[in-house]
């Protein structure tokens, strides 16, 4: 070992190598030297490269494009009487590498009951329609430009109004009648009742290709998967900021007969300032794994961006922080946008301003690189007002 | 790509002399690869060996200091593309733009606003970092006068003018303060480079929308011996924000993955450009400016110039920065144990929370602002929040019973009553069984605690 170290040291300060010098000890050191020689040769090649770089005045600029062996599956939502939307389908991380196939999709949260707990800046936009999920959905689509609607069947919660799966199905029918965008169907979060509610809702929406939200490891995900297979829907596969948990759940769901094209992943959105960095890391790792070829993670991702409203900075009255009318929407946009920049494809959101701005910016992310006319900013120093 | 401990070890003396404070050269190499120690601590290397190793461990992105003394901001230094791989270093520096044609009063007010903005969260005071004076007037004297007005301000300066004469006039006033010169362009690069050399200041290179040309000009500056360069590839907003993002990402990839010397510099983004020719109302401009800042900070902006000073616009930007630049290798936790609030006696209430930093500081803030008098027991949950540690099993009856014993709270109070967070309700029975204390389930959000305590006193 010491001889090798000394030899390596010698090599480090050498710009070129006479291979002859090594032949002397070759037999003796053969086993050890192989990697050492490789290293030394590589090093000298690198040094040479560095030298030629300096000497060459202008190297050609080459965009840093990578090859990815994997591909994110494309998931269709909406069929039958719905205008379909498509999620996923990416074959590269960024649009300068390869055109991005589908713009991000925003789905507006609507509830089957008037939801007393909604923050004021949201309530005041929907006060007139909160008794009727169909009207609520219509307003979200027609006035605020949602691509989709999420109908949360909160009223089925045993501690909320304990509505029956049948009543849930009726709410679904009402919303299906009211709008022609695809639906996400969410339940109340009760692990026992949710599968029953989702099953009834799936049947009511047969052939409309909804996204059933959600399957997770704490409930009878087999029932949810079966409902999706039987009535042709997709499933939201929800894990809690854990790549391995997400892989496991996806594998289980695929065993039940779902394919990559029937699953959307929700790796959990932690709100801005409340752990958003954990979501960033998980989403980045998940998307990279997909593009590198991990078939258990090659599905589009969803973000419960609405979680942003749980942050105090979004809703709490505090004069030192400025009006909640502005803070709430920004908190939701910054949370959603951060998720978008790290690979999320579909966003569940609550505030009209947030939905509008996120959609606008999201759509520019699917234009091809340098196909947009660049605004004139050369003289910004003298042109900018204020 | 970051350098592995093994790559570094190969170049160390391997004497295990321990003079660096580490037990072995391998341990030192590991610390170096994680940037937790300094190469200077190794005394066993020749200058050549030192240089070789220093070059090897130099970050992919050059670290640049703007300002002097206690008035500095440091940018760059990053090594990786994704924060989970290592961590991001040197939080994005935020400068606020101020125009040289503002009336005296407005100018002073804005400087004061910039200096006064602060926002406390998770035990940290978040502030802005720099003032960016802009030669909007195009007038040399006006620019110099504006720079004169901020030369004693609290923050380091960015000098924005494409006119070398105006830049020279400004540098004559604050050239010894190491301001960032903004900017060299293809039209003024010779004169600006001379100023950067003469005053030994960092210089920004403004080449909107053309990375090929940016590479050329960066090379030109380097050839002149300039080492502190900041790259501004142009912040295009609206439909072109995607191109802006692509340019930022390409620059960082070229630095980290290709180690392209012309791009291994910090990137400057200017969300303030959102306000250029905008028809929007002021509130919409503020919201959109925060949106642009979010976009650029997520993808590699090391420094940004904003124009808005509304607190509701800046809080989310500062919060995002704080989140992005936490170290993913370290749990964000406070020490477990006993914390005291207000006036206490043997009948004071005792509460429980977890040692996740955000949880703790939120509770602390509420107890202080609500002027509560109570003991707070903080449970070691490895930096997990209440609901997460409940799911993960760190918050359980036995752990709480141990905490009660270990803190000696039973010697401080006569009562045997514990108030637990609303979210911890599922383990209330378990805690009672294991500790023998009477457990009450408190509010779900700690903002309700002071009222709760007042009512139940």
Short mmCIF file of N, CA and C in Angstrom, two decimals, chain B residues 19-89:
data_model
loop_
_atom_site.label_atom_id
_atom_site.label_comp_id
_atom_site.label_asym_id
_atom_site.label_seq_id
_atom_site.Cartn_x
_atom_site.Cartn_y
_atom_site.Cartn_z
N UNK B 19 -3.34 16.48 13.99
CA UNK B 19 -3.17 17.89 14.33
C UNK B 19 -4.34 18.75 13.83
N UNK B 20 -5.09 18.20 12.90
CA UNK B 20 -6.26 18.93 12.38
C UNK B 20 -7.45 18.82 13.34
N UNK B 21 -7.29 17.99 14.35
CA UNK B 21 -8.40 17.82 15.28
C UNK B 21 -9.22 16.58 15.00
N UNK B 22 -8.94 15.91 13.88
CA UNK B 22 -9.65 14.67 13.59
C UNK B 22 -8.74 13.50 13.94
N UNK B 23 -9.34 12.38 14.24
CA UNK B 23 -8.56 11.23 14.68
C UNK B 23 -7.69 10.67 13.56
N UNK B 24 -8.19 10.76 12.32
CA UNK B 24 -7.45 10.17 11.21
C UNK B 24 -7.60 11.02 9.97
N UNK B 25 -6.75 10.76 8.99
CA UNK B 25 -6.86 11.48 7.72
C UNK B 25 -8.19 11.16 7.03
N UNK B 26 -8.65 9.94 7.20
CA UNK B 26 -9.92 9.56 6.58
C UNK B 26 -11.06 10.37 7.19
N UNK B 27 -11.03 10.53 8.51
CA UNK B 27 -12.07 11.32 9.18
C UNK B 27 -12.02 12.77 8.70
N UNK B 28 -10.80 13.28 8.53
CA UNK B 28 -10.62 14.65 8.04
C UNK B 28 -11.16 14.77 6.61
N UNK B 29 -10.87 13.75 5.80
CA UNK B 29 -11.35 13.76 4.42
C UNK B 29 -12.87 13.77 4.37
N UNK B 30 -13.49 12.99 5.26
CA UNK B 30 -14.95 12.93 5.29
C UNK B 30 -15.52 14.30 5.65
N UNK B 31 -14.93 14.92 6.67
CA UNK B 31 -15.39 16.25 7.08
C UNK B 31 -15.19 17.27 5.96
N UNK B 32 -14.07 17.16 5.27
CA UNK B 32 -13.81 18.10 4.17
C UNK B 32 -14.85 17.93 3.07
N UNK B 33 -15.18 16.67 2.76
CA UNK B 33 -16.13 16.44 1.68
C UNK B 33 -17.50 16.98 2.05
N UNK B 34 -17.78 17.05 3.34
CA UNK B 34 -19.07 17.59 3.77
C UNK B 34 -18.96 19.06 4.17
N UNK B 35 -17.81 19.63 3.90
CA UNK B 35 -17.58 21.05 4.17
C UNK B 35 -17.78 21.38 5.64
N UNK B 36 -17.33 20.49 6.50
CA UNK B 36 -17.49 20.75 7.93
C UNK B 36 -16.16 21.07 8.60
N UNK B 37 -15.10 21.16 7.82
CA UNK B 37 -13.83 21.58 8.40
C UNK B 37 -13.05 22.33 7.32
N UNK B 38 -11.89 22.88 7.69
CA UNK B 38 -11.11 23.66 6.73
C UNK B 38 -9.81 22.96 6.36
N UNK B 39 -9.48 23.04 5.10
CA UNK B 39 -8.25 22.42 4.61
C UNK B 39 -7.02 22.99 5.32
N UNK B 40 -7.09 24.28 5.69
CA UNK B 40 -5.94 24.93 6.33
C UNK B 40 -5.49 24.21 7.60
N UNK B 41 -6.40 23.44 8.20
CA UNK B 41 -6.06 22.77 9.44
C UNK B 41 -5.04 21.65 9.24
N UNK B 42 -4.83 21.23 8.00
CA UNK B 42 -3.83 20.20 7.73
C UNK B 42 -2.48 20.89 7.55
N UNK B 43 -1.53 20.52 8.42
CA UNK B 43 -0.23 21.21 8.42
C UNK B 43 0.84 20.37 7.74
N UNK B 44 0.46 19.22 7.21
CA UNK B 44 1.45 18.26 6.73
C UNK B 44 1.66 18.29 5.22
N UNK B 45 1.07 19.26 4.53
CA UNK B 45 1.16 19.25 3.07
C UNK B 45 2.15 20.30 2.56
N UNK B 46 2.76 19.99 1.42
CA UNK B 46 3.58 20.98 0.74
C UNK B 46 2.63 21.96 0.05
N UNK B 47 3.12 23.16 -0.28
CA UNK B 47 2.25 24.12 -0.96
C UNK B 47 1.62 23.54 -2.24
N UNK B 48 2.37 22.75 -2.98
CA UNK B 48 1.83 22.15 -4.20
C UNK B 48 0.68 21.20 -3.89
N UNK B 49 0.91 20.37 -2.90
CA UNK B 49 -0.14 19.42 -2.52
C UNK B 49 -1.38 20.18 -2.06
N UNK B 50 -1.12 21.22 -1.32
CA UNK B 50 -2.23 22.04 -0.82
C UNK B 50 -3.04 22.61 -1.98
N UNK B 51 -2.34 23.18 -2.96
CA UNK B 51 -3.03 23.78 -4.10
C UNK B 51 -3.85 22.75 -4.87
N UNK B 52 -3.26 21.56 -5.05
CA UNK B 52 -3.98 20.52 -5.78
C UNK B 52 -5.28 20.17 -5.07
N UNK B 53 -5.16 19.98 -3.77
CA UNK B 53 -6.34 19.59 -3.01
C UNK B 53 -7.34 20.74 -2.92
N UNK B 54 -6.83 21.93 -2.79
CA UNK B 54 -7.73 23.09 -2.71
C UNK B 54 -8.55 23.22 -3.99
N UNK B 55 -7.89 22.98 -5.10
CA UNK B 55 -8.58 23.06 -6.39
C UNK B 55 -9.64 21.97 -6.48
N UNK B 56 -9.27 20.78 -5.97
CA UNK B 56 -10.21 19.65 -6.02
C UNK B 56 -11.47 19.95 -5.22
N UNK B 57 -11.29 20.56 -4.05
CA UNK B 57 -12.48 20.76 -3.21
C UNK B 57 -13.12 22.13 -3.40
N UNK B 58 -12.61 22.94 -4.34
CA UNK B 58 -13.27 24.23 -4.61
C UNK B 58 -14.70 23.94 -5.04
N UNK B 59 -15.66 24.71 -4.53
CA UNK B 59 -17.04 24.44 -4.92
C UNK B 59 -17.24 24.65 -6.42
N UNK B 60 -18.24 23.97 -6.95
CA UNK B 60 -18.54 24.08 -8.38
C UNK B 60 -18.84 25.53 -8.75
N UNK B 61 -19.51 26.22 -7.82
CA UNK B 61 -19.85 27.62 -8.06
C UNK B 61 -18.99 28.47 -7.14
N UNK B 62 -18.30 29.43 -7.71
CA UNK B 62 -17.40 30.29 -6.95
C UNK B 62 -18.17 31.04 -5.86
N UNK B 63 -17.56 31.11 -4.69
CA UNK B 63 -18.18 31.87 -3.61
C UNK B 63 -17.68 33.31 -3.67
N UNK B 64 -18.60 34.25 -3.66
CA UNK B 64 -18.21 35.65 -3.83
C UNK B 64 -18.78 36.50 -2.69
N UNK B 65 -17.95 37.37 -2.16
CA UNK B 65 -18.38 38.25 -1.08
C UNK B 65 -18.62 39.64 -1.66
N UNK B 66 -19.73 40.24 -1.29
CA UNK B 66 -20.02 41.63 -1.67
C UNK B 66 -20.04 42.44 -0.39
N UNK B 67 -19.37 43.61 -0.39
CA UNK B 67 -19.31 44.44 0.82
C UNK B 67 -18.06 44.13 1.63
N UNK B 68 -17.90 44.89 2.72
CA UNK B 68 -16.74 44.69 3.59
C UNK B 68 -17.15 44.76 5.06
N UNK B 69 -16.26 44.27 5.92
CA UNK B 69 -16.46 44.38 7.36
C UNK B 69 -17.71 43.64 7.79
N UNK B 70 -18.51 44.33 8.63
CA UNK B 70 -19.73 43.66 9.08
C UNK B 70 -20.89 43.95 8.12
N UNK B 71 -20.56 44.53 6.98
CA UNK B 71 -21.57 44.86 5.97
C UNK B 71 -21.31 44.02 4.73
N UNK B 72 -21.55 42.70 4.82
CA UNK B 72 -21.27 41.86 3.66
C UNK B 72 -22.43 40.91 3.39
N UNK B 73 -22.45 40.40 2.19
CA UNK B 73 -23.33 39.30 1.85
C UNK B 73 -22.51 38.37 0.96
N UNK B 74 -22.64 37.07 1.23
CA UNK B 74 -21.84 36.09 0.49
C UNK B 74 -22.76 35.27 -0.39
N UNK B 75 -22.39 35.11 -1.65
CA UNK B 75 -23.24 34.37 -2.58
C UNK B 75 -22.45 33.26 -3.26
N UNK B 76 -23.17 32.29 -3.81
CA UNK B 76 -22.54 31.18 -4.52
C UNK B 76 -22.04 30.10 -3.57
N UNK B 77 -21.07 29.34 -4.00
CA UNK B 77 -20.51 28.28 -3.17
C UNK B 77 -21.20 26.94 -3.33
N UNK B 78 -22.18 26.88 -4.22
CA UNK B 78 -22.93 25.62 -4.33
C UNK B 78 -22.14 24.56 -5.08
N UNK B 79 -22.52 23.34 -4.76
CA UNK B 79 -21.77 22.18 -5.21
C UNK B 79 -22.66 21.20 -5.96
N UNK B 80 -23.95 21.26 -5.70
CA UNK B 80 -24.87 20.24 -6.23
C UNK B 80 -26.06 20.88 -6.93
N UNK B 81 -26.76 20.07 -7.71
CA UNK B 81 -27.96 20.56 -8.40
C UNK B 81 -29.20 20.42 -7.54
N UNK B 82 -29.21 19.39 -6.67
CA UNK B 82 -30.41 19.14 -5.87
C UNK B 82 -30.04 19.17 -4.40
N UNK B 83 -30.84 19.85 -3.61
CA UNK B 83 -30.45 20.08 -2.22
C UNK B 83 -30.33 18.80 -1.42
N UNK B 84 -31.08 17.74 -1.79
CA UNK B 84 -30.99 16.52 -1.00
C UNK B 84 -29.62 15.85 -1.14
N UNK B 85 -28.88 16.18 -2.18
CA UNK B 85 -27.58 15.56 -2.39
C UNK B 85 -26.55 16.01 -1.37
N UNK B 86 -26.63 17.26 -0.95
CA UNK B 86 -25.65 17.77 0.00
C UNK B 86 -26.32 18.84 0.86
N UNK B 87 -26.52 19.96 0.31
CA UNK B 87 -27.25 21.07 0.92
C UNK B 87 -26.94 22.23 0.00
N UNK B 88 -27.74 23.27 0.03
CA UNK B 88 -27.38 24.48 -0.71
C UNK B 88 -26.69 25.43 0.27
N UNK B 89 -25.62 26.05 -0.18
CA UNK B 89 -24.89 26.97 0.69
C UNK B 89 -25.27 28.41 0.40
#
